[in-house]
PDB file of C-alpha atoms in Angstrom:
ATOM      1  CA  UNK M 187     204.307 174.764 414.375  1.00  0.00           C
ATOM      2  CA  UNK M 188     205.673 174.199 410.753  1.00  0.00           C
ATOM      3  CA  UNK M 189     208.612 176.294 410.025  1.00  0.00           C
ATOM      4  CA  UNK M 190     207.444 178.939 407.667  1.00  0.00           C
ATOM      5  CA  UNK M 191     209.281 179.072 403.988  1.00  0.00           C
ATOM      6  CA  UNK M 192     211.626 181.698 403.293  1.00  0.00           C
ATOM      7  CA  UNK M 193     210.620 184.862 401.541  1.00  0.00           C
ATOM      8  CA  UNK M 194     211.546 185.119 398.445  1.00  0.00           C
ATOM      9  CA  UNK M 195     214.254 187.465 397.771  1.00  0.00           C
ATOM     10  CA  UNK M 196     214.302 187.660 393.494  1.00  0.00           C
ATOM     11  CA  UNK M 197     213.936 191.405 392.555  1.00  0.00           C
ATOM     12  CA  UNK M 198     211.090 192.044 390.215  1.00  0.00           C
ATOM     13  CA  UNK M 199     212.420 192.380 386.795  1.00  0.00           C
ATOM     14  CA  UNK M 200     212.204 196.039 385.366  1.00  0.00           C
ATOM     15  CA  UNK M 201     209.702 196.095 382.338  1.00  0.00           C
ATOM     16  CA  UNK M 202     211.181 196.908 379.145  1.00  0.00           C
ATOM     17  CA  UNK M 203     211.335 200.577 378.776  1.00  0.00           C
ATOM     18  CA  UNK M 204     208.579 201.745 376.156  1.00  0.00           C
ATOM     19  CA  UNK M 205     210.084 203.773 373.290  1.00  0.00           C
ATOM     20  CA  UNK M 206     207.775 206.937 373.272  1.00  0.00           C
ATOM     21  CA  UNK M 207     208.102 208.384 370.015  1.00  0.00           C
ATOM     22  CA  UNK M 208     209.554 212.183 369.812  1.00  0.00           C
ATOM     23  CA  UNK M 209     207.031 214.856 368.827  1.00  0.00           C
ATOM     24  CA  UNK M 210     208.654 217.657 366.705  1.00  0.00           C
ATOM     25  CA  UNK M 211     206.422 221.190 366.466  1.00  0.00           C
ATOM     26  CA  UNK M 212     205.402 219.395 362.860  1.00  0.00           C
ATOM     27  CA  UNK M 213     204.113 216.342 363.951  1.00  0.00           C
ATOM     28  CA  UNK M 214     201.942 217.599 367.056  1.00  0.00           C
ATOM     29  CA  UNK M 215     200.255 220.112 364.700  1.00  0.00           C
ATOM     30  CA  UNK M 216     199.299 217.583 362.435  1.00  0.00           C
ATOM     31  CA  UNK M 217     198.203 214.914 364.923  1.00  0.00           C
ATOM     32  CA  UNK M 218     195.933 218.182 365.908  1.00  0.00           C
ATOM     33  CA  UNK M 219     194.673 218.841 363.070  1.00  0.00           C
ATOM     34  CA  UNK M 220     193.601 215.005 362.168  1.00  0.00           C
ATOM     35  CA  UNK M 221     191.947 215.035 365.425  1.00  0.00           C
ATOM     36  CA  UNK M 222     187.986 213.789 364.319  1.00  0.00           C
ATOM     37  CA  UNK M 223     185.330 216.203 364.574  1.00  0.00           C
ATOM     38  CA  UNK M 224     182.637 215.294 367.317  1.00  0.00           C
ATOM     39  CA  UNK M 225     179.989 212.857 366.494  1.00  0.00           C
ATOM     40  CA  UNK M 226     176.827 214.120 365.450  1.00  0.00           C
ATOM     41  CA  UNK M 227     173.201 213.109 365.388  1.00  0.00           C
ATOM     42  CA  UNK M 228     170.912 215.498 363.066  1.00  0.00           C
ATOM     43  CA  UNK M 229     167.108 215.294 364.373  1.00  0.00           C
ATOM     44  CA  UNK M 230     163.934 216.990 363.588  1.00  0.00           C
ATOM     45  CA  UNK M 231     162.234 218.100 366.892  1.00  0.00           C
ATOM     46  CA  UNK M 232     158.482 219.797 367.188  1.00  0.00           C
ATOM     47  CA  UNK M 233     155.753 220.823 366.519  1.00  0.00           C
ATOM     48  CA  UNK M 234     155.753 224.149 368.244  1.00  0.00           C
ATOM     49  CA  UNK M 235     152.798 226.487 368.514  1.00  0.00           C
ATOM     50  CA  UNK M 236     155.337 229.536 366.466  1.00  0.00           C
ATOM     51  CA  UNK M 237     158.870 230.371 365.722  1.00  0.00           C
ATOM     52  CA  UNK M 238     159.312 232.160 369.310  1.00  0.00           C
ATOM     53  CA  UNK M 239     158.131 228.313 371.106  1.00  0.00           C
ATOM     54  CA  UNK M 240     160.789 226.621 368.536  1.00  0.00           C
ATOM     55  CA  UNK M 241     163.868 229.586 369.890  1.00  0.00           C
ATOM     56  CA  UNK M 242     163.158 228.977 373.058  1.00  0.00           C
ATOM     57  CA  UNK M 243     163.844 224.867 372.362  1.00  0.00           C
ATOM     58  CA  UNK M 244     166.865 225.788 370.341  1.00  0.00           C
ATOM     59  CA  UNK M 245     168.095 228.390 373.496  1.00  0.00           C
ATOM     60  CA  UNK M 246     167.617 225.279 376.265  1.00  0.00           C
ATOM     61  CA  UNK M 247     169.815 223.059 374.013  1.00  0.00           C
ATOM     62  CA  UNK M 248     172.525 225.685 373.874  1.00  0.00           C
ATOM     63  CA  UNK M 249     176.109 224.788 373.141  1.00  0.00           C
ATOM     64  CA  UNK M 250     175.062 220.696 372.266  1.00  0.00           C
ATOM     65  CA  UNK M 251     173.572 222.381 368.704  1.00  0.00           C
ATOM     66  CA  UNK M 252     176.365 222.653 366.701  1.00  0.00           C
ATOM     67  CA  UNK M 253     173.958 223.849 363.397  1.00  0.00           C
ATOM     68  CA  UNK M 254     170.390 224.534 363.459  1.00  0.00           C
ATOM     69  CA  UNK M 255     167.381 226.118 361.941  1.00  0.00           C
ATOM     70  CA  UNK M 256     163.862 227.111 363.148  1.00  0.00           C
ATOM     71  CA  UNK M 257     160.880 226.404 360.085  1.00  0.00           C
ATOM     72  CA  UNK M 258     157.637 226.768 359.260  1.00  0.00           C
ATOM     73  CA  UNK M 259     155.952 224.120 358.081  1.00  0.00           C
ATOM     74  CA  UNK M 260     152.225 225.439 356.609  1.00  0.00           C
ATOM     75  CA  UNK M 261     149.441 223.567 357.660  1.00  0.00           C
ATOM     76  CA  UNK M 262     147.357 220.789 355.651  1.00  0.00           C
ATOM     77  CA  UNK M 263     144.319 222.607 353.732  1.00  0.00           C
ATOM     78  CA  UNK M 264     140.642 221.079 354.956  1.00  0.00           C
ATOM     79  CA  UNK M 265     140.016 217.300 355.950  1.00  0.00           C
ATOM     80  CA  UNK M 266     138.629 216.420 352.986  1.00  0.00           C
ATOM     81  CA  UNK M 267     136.973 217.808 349.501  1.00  0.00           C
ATOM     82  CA  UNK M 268     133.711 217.175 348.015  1.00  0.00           C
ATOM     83  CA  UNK M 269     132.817 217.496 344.493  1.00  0.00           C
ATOM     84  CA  UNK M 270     129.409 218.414 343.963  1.00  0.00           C
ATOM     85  CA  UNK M 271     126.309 220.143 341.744  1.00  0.00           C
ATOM     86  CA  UNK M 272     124.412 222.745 343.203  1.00  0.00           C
ATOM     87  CA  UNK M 273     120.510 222.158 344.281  1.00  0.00           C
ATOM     88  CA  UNK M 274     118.682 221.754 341.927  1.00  0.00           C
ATOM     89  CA  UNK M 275     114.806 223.267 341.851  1.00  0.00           C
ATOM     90  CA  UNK M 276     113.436 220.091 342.623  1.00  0.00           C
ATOM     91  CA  UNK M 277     113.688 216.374 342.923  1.00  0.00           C
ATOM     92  CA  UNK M 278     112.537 215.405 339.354  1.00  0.00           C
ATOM     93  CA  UNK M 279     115.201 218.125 338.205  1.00  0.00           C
ATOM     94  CA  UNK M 280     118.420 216.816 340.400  1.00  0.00           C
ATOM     95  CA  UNK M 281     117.214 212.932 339.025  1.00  0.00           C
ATOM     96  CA  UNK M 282     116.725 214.278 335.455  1.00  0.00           C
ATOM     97  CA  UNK M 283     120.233 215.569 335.925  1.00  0.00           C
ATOM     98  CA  UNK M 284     121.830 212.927 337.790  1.00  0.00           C
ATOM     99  CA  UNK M 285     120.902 210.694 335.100  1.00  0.00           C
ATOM    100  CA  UNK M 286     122.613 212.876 332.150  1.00  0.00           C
ATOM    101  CA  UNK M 287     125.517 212.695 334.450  1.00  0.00           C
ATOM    102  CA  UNK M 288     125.695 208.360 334.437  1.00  0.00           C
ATOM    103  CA  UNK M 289     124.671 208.658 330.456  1.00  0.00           C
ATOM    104  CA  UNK M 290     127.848 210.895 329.978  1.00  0.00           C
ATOM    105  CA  UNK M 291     129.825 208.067 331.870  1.00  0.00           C
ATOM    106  CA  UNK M 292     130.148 208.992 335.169  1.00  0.00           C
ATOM    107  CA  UNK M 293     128.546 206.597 337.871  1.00  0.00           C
ATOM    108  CA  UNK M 294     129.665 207.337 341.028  1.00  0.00           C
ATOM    109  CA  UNK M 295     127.098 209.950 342.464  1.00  0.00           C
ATOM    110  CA  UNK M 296     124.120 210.241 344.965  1.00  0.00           C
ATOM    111  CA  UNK M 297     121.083 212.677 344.371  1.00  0.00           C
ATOM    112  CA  UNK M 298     121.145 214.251 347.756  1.00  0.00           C
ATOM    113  CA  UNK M 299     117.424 213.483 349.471  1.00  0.00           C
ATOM    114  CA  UNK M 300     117.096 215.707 352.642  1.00  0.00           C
ATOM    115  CA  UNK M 301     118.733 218.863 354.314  1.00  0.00           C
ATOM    116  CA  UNK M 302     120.591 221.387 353.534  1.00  0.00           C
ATOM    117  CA  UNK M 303     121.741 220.465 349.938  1.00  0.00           C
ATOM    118  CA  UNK M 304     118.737 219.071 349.156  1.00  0.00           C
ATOM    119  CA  UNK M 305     118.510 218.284 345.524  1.00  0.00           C
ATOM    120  CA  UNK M 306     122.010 218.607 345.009  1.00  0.00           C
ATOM    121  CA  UNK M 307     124.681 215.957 343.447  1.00  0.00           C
ATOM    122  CA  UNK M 308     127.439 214.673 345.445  1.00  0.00           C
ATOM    123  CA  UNK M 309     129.639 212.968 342.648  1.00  0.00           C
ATOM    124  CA  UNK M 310     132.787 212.136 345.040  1.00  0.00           C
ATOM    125  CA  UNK M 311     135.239 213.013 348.295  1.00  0.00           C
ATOM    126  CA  UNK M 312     138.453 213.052 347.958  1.00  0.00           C
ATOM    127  CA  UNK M 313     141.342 213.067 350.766  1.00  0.00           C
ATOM    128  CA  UNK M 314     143.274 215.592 348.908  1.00  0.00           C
ATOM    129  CA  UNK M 315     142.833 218.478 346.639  1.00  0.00           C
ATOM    130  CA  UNK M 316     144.666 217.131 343.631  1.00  0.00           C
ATOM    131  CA  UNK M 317     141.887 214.337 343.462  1.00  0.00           C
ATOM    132  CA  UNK M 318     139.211 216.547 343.370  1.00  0.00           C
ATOM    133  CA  UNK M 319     140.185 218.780 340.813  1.00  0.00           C
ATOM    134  CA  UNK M 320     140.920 215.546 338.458  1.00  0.00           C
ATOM    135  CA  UNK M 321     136.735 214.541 338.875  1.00  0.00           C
ATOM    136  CA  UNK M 322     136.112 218.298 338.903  1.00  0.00           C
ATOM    137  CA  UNK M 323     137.929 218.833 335.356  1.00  0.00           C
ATOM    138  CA  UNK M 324     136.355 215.518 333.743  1.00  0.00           C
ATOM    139  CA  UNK M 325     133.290 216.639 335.227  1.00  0.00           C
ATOM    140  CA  UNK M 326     133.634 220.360 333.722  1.00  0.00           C
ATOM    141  CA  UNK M 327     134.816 218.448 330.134  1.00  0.00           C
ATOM    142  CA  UNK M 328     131.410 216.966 330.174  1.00  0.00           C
ATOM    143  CA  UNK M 329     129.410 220.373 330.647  1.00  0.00           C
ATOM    144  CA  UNK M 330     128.573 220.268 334.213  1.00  0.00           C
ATOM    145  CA  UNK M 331     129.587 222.747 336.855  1.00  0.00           C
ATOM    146  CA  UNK M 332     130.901 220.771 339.185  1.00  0.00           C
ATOM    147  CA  UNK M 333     132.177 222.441 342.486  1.00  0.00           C
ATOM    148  CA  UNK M 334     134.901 221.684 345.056  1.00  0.00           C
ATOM    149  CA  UNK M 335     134.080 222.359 348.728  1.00  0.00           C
ATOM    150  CA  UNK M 336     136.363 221.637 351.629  1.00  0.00           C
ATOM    151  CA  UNK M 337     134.954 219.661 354.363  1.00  0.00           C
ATOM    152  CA  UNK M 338     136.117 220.871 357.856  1.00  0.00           C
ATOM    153  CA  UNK M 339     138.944 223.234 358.877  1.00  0.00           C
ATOM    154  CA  UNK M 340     142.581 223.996 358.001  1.00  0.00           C
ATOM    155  CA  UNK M 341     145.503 222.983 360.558  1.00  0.00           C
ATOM    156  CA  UNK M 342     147.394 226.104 361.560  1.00  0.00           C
ATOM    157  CA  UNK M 343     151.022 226.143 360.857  1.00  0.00           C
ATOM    158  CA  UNK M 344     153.521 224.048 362.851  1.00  0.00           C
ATOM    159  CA  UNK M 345     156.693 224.852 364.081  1.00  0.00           C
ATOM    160  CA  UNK M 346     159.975 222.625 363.625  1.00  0.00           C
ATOM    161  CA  UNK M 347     163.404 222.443 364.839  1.00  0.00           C
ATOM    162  CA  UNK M 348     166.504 221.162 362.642  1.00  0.00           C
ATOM    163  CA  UNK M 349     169.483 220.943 364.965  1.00  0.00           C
ATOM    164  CA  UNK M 350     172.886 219.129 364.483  1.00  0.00           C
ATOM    165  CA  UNK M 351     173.932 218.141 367.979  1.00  0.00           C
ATOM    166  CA  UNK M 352     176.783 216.680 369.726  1.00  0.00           C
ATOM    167  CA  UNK M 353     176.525 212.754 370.277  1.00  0.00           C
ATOM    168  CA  UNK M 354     175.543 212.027 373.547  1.00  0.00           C
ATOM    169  CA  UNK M 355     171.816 212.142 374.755  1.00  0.00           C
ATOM    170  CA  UNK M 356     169.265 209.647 372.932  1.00  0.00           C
ATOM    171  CA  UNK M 357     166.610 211.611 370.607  1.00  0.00           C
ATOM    172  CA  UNK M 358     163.968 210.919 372.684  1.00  0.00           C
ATOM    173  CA  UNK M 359     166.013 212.755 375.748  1.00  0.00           C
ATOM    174  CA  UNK M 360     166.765 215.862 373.679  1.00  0.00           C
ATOM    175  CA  UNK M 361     162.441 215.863 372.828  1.00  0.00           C
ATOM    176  CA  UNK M 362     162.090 215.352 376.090  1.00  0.00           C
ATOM    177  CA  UNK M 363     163.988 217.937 377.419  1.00  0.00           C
ATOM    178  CA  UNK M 364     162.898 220.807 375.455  1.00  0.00           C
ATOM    179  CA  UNK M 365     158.838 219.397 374.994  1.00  0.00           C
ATOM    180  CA  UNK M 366     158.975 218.390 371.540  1.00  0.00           C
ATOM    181  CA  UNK M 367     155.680 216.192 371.118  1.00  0.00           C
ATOM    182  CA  UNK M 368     157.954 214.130 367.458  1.00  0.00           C
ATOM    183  CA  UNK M 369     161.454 213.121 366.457  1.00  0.00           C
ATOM    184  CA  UNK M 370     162.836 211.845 364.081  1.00  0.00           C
ATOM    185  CA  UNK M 371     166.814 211.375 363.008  1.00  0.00           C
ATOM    186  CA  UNK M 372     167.854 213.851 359.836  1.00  0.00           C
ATOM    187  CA  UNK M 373     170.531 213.390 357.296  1.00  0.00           C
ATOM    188  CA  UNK M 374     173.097 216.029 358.580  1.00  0.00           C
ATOM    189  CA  UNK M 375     173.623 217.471 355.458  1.00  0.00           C
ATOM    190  CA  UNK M 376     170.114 218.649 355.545  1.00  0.00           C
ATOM    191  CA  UNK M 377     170.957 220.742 358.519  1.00  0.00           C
ATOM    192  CA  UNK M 378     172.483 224.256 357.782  1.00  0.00           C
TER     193      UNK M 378
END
């Protein structure tokens, strides 16, 4: 057998002593108070059936929402609007009428031939209210009586949830977690 090496016998050299810098009373409390505030992330969380569903939310979240605020957002009016003429008596009168409608300018109707509003004059649908009324007011600047009628029902109110929360859990945990169906990320000034 080889003879073995011997140990070494050098003492590990001491590391250089770090210089710790002294804390007076004065500089701890400002090193305290330029301590950051926690991160935030500011999200809009819902629907929810009513203000009661959107508590409940804000209770499971507890001490993580920093700022909050349960609102009520009203629902949309109908689907859609229609702009229309009543029935007329009979066919020759809604064609009579339709055409004084194109010779004042207006092209964009249909005599209605069968059901209900037989005889009447469709003369548009609009996705929104605010288009309707514009065709309903040229119409009524003409001289005809045009009408607006909603076509099918009005959402119900919804339910949302503002919260300011501690950094930590991914928006789509925090939905997750208290059944919110939508997020999306909020400026945090918004939230009060």
């Amino acid at each position: 057998a080889a003879p073995q090496p011997p140990a070494a016998t050098t003492a590990p050299k001491p590391a250089p002593a770090a210089t710790a810098p002294v804390e007076t009373a004065s500089a701890a409390g400002t090193q305290a108070a330029t301590t950051p505030a926690p991160a935030l992330v500011c999200l809009r969380l819902g629907p929810f059936a009513d203000a009661a569903a959107g508590r409940a939310a804000l209770a499971t979240l507890g001490r993580q929402a920093l700022r909050s605020r349960v609102q009520e957002q009203t629902g949309r009016g109908a689907a859609a609007y229609t702009v229309s003429l009543p029935p007329q008596a009979d066919r020759d009168a809604a064609l009579a009428l339709a055409q004084r409608i194109k010779d004042a300018g207006f092209d964009d109707l249909l005599v209605v031939p069968t059901g209900e509003q037989s005889n009447s004059i469709a003369l548009g649908r609009y996705r929104n209210l605010e288009g309707a009324e514009r065709r309903q007011q040229s119409l009524q600047a003409k001289g005809f009586a045009a009408r607006i009628n909603p076509v099918g029902e009005p959402a119900p109110p919804q339910w949302w949830l503002d919260v300011a929360l501690r950094d930590g859990e991914t928006p789509r945990a925090v939905a997750g977690r208290i059944g919110a169906m939508q997020v999306r990320e909020l400026e945090c000034a918004a939230v009060r």
